[in-house]
Short mmCIF file of N, CA and C in Angstrom, two decimals:
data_model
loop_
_atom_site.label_atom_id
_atom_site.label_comp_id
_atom_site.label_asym_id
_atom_site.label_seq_id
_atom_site.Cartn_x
_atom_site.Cartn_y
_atom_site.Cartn_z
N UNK A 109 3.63 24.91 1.68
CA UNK A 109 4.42 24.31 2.73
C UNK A 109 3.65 23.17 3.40
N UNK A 110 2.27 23.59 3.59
CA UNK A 110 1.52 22.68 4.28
C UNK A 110 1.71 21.10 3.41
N UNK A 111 1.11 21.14 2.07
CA UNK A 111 1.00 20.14 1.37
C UNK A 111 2.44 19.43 1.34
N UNK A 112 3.56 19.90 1.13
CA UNK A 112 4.78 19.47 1.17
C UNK A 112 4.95 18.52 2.15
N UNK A 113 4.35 18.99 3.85
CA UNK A 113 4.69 17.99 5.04
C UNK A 113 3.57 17.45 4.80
N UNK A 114 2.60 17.02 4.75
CA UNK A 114 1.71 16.02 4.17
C UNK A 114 1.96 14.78 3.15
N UNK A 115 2.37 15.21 2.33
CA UNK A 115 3.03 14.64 1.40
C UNK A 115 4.23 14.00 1.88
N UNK A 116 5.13 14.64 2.91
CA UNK A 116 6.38 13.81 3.18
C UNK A 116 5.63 12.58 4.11
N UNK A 117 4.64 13.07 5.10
CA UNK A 117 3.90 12.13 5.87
C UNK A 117 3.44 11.49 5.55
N UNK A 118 2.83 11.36 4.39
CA UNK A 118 2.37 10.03 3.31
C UNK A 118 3.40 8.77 2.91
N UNK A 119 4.42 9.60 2.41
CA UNK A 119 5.32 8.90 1.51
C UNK A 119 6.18 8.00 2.48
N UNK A 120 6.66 8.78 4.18
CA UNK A 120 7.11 7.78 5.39
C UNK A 120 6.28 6.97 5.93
N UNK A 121 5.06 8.01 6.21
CA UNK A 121 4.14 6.75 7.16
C UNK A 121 3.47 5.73 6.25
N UNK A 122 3.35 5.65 5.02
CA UNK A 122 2.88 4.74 4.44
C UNK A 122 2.96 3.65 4.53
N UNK A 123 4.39 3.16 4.36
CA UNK A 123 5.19 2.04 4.49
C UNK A 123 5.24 1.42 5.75
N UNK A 124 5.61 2.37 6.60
CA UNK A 124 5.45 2.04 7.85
C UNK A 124 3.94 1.14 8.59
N UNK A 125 3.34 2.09 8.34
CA UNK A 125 2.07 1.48 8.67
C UNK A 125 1.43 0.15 8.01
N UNK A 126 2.08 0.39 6.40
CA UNK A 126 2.14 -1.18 6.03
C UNK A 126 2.93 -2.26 6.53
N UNK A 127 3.86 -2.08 6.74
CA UNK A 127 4.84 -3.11 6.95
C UNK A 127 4.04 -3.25 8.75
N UNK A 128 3.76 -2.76 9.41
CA UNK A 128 2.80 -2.98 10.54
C UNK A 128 1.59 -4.10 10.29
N UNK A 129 0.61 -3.87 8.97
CA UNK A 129 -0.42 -4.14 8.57
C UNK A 129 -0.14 -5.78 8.32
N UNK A 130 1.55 -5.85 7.58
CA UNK A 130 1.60 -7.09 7.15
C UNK A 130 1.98 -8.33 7.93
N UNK A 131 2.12 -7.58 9.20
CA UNK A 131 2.61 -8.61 10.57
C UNK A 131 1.55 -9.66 10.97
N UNK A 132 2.01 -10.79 11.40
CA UNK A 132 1.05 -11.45 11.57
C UNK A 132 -0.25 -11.35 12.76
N UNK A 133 0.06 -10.43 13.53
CA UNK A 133 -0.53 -10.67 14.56
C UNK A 133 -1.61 -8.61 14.31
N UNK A 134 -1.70 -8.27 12.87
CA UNK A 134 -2.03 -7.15 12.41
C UNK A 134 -3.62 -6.77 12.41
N UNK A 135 -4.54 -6.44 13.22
CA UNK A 135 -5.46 -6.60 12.84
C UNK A 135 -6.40 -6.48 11.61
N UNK A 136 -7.61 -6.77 11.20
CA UNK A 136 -7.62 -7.18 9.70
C UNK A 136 -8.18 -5.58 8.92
N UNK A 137 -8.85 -4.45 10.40
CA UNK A 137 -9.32 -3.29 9.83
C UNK A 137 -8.31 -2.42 9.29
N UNK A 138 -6.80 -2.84 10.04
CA UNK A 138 -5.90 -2.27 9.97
C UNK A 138 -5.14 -2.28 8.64
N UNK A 139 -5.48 -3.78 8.07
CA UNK A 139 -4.98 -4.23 6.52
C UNK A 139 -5.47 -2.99 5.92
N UNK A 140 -7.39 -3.41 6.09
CA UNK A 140 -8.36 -2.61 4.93
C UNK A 140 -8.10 -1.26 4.92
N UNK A 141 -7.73 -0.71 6.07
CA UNK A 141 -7.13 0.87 5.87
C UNK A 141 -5.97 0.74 5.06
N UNK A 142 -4.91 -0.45 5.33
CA UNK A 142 -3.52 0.05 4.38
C UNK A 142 -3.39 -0.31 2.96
N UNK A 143 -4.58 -1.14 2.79
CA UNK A 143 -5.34 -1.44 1.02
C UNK A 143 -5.82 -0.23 0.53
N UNK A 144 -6.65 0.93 1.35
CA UNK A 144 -7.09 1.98 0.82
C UNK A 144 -6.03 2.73 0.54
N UNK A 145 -5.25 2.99 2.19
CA UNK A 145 -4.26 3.82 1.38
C UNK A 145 -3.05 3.43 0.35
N UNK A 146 -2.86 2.58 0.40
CA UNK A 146 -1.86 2.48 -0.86
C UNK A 146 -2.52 2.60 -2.11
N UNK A 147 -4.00 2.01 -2.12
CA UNK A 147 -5.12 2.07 -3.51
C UNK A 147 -5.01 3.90 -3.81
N UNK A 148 -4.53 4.61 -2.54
CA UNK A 148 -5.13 6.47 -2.71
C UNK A 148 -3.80 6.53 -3.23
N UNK A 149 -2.21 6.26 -2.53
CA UNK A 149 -1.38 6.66 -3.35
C UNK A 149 -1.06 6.50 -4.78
N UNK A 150 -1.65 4.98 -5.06
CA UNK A 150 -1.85 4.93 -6.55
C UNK A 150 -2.54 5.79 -7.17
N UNK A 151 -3.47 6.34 -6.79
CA UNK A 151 -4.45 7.27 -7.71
C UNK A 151 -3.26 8.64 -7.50
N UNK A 152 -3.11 8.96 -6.20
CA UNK A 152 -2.37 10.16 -6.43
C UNK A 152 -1.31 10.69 -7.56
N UNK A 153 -0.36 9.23 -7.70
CA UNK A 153 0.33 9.19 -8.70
C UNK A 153 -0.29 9.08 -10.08
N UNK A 154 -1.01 8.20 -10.00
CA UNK A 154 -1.90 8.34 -11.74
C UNK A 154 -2.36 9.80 -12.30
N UNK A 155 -2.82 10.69 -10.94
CA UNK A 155 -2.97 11.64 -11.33
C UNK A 155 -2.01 12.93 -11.67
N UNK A 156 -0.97 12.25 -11.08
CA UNK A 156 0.43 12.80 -10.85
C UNK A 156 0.45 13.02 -12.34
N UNK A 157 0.61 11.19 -13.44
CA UNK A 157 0.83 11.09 -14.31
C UNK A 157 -0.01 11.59 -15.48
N UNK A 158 -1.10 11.77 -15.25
CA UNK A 158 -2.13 12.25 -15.98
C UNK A 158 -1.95 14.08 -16.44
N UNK A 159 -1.69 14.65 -15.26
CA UNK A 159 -1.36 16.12 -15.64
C UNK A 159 -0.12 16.37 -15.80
N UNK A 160 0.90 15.95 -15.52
CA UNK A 160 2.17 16.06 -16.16
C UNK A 160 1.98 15.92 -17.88
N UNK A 161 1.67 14.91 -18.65
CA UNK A 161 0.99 14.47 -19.72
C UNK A 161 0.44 16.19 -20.56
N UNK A 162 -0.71 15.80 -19.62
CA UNK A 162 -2.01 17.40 -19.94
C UNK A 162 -0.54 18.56 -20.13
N UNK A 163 0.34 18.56 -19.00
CA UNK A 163 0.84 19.84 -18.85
C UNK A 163 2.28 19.84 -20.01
N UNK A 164 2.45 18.53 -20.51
CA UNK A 164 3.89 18.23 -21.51
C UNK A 164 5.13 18.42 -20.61
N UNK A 165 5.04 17.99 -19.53
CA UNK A 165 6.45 18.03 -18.98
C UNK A 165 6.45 16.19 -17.91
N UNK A 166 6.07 15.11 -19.04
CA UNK A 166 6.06 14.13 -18.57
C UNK A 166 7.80 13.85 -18.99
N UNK A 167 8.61 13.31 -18.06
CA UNK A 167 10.07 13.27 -18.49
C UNK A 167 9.96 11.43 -17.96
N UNK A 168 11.08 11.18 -19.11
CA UNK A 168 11.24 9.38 -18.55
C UNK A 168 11.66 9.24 -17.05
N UNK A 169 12.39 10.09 -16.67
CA UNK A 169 13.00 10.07 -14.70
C UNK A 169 12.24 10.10 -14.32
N UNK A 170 11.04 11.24 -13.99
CA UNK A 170 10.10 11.60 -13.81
C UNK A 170 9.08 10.35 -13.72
N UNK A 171 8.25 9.59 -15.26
CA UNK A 171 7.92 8.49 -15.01
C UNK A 171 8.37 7.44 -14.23
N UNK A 172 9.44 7.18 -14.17
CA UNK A 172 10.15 6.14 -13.38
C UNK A 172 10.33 6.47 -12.27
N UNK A 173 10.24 7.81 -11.66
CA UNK A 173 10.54 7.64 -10.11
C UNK A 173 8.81 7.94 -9.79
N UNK A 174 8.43 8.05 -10.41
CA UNK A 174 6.79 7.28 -10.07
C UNK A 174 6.29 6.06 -9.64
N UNK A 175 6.87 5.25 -10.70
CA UNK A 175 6.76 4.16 -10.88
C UNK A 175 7.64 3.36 -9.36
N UNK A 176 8.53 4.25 -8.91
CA UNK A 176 8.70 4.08 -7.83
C UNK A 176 7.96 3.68 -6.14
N UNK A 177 7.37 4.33 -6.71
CA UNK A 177 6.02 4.24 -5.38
C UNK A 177 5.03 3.47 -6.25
N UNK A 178 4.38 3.78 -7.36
CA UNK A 178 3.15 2.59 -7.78
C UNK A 178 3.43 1.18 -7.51
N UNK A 179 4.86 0.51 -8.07
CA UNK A 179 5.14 -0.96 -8.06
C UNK A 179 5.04 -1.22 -6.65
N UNK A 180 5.76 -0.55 -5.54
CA UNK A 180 6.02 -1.69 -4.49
C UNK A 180 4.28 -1.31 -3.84
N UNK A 181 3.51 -0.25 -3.94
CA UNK A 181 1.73 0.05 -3.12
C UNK A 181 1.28 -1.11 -4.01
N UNK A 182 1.44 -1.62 -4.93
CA UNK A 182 0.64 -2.41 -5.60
C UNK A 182 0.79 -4.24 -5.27
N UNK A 183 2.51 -4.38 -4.48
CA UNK A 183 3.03 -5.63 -4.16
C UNK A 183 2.46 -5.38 -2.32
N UNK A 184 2.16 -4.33 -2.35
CA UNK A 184 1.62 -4.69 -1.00
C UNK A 184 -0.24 -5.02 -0.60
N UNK A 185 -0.30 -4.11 -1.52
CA UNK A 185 -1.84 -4.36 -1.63
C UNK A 185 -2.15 -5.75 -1.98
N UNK A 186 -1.37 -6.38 -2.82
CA UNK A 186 -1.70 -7.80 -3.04
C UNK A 186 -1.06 -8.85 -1.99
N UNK A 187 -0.25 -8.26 -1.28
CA UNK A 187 0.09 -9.11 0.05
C UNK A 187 -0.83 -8.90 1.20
N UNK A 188 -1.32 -7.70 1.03
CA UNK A 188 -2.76 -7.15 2.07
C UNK A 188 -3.62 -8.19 2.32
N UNK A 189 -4.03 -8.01 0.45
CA UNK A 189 -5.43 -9.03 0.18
C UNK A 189 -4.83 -10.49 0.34
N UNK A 190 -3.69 -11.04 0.27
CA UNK A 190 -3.29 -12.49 0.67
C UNK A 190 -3.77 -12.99 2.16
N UNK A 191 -3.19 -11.89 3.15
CA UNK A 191 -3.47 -12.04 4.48
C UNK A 191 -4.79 -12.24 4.90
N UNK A 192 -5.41 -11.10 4.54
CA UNK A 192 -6.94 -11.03 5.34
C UNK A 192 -7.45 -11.79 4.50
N UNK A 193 -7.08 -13.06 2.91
CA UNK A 193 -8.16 -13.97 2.84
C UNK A 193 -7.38 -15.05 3.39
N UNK A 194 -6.58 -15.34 3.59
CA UNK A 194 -5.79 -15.97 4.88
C UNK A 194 -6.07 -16.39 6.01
N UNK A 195 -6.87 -15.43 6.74
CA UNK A 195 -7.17 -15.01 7.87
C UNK A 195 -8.41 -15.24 7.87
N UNK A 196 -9.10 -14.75 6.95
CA UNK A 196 -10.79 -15.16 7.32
C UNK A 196 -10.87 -17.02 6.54
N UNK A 197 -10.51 -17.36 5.58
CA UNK A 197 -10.37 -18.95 5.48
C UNK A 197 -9.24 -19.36 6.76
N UNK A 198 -9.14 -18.90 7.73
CA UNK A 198 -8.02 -20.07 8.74
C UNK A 198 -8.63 -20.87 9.22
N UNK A 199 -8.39 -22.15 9.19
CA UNK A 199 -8.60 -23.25 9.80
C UNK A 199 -7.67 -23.81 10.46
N UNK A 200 -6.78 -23.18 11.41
CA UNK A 200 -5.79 -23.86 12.12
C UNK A 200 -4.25 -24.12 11.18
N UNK A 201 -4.56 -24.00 10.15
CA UNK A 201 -3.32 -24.38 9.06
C UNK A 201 -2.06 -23.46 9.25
N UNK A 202 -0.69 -23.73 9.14
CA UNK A 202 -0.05 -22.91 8.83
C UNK A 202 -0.08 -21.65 7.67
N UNK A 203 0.07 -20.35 8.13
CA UNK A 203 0.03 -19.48 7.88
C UNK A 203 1.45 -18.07 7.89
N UNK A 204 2.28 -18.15 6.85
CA UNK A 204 3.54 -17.52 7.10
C UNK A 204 4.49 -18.01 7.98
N UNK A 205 4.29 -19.52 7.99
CA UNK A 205 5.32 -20.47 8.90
C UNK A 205 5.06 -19.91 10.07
N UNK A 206 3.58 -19.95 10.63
CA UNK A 206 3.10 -19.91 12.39
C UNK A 206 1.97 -20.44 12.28
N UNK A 207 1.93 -21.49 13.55
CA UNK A 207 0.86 -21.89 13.40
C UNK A 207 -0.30 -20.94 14.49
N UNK A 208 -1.71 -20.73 13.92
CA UNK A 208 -2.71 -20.17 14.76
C UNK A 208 -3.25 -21.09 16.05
N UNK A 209 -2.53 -21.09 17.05
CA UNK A 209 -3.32 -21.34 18.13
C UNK A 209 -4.92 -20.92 18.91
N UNK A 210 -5.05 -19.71 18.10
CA UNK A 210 -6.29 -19.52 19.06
C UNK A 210 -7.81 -20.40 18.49
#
């Protein structure tokens, strides 16, 4: 039971906390935490996929609603890493159509 609400708390707050991370005004430790965790849900699932495999009950649905969560942790992680090198090269330039005043 425990792991179940853990797991649901992963799979909501994830996103959430990304889509937080990807705001402009996000701080940058806050990215590097939501790069790890989406980097952990990927592994979770690989490993997902790995013993399903071991265990012979890998099903094509099954793969694909995996693949569910790997594709979009992986379009964020690379929007992660866009920002914070974004952010540490800013020179005043526009950045996500705003300009940095400070």
């Amino acid at each position: 039971m425990t792991l179940i609400v853990l797991l649901y708390a992963l799979i909501v707050g994830l996103p959430a906390f990304t889509a937080r991370a990807l705001s402009i005004n996000a701080s940058r430790r806050l990215r590097k935490i939501m790069i790890l965790a989406n980097w952990s849900l990927i592994g979770i699932d690989t490993f997902a996929i790995v013993g399903s495999i071991f265990l012979h009950s890998l099903s094509g649905l099954g793969l694909l609603g995996i693949l569910f969560f790997i594709v979009p942790a992986g379009i964020n992680i690379y929007a992660l890493r866009a920002l914070n090198k974004a952010e540490k090269l800013n020179t005043g330039k526009e950045v996500n159509n705003e300009v940095n005043l400070s």
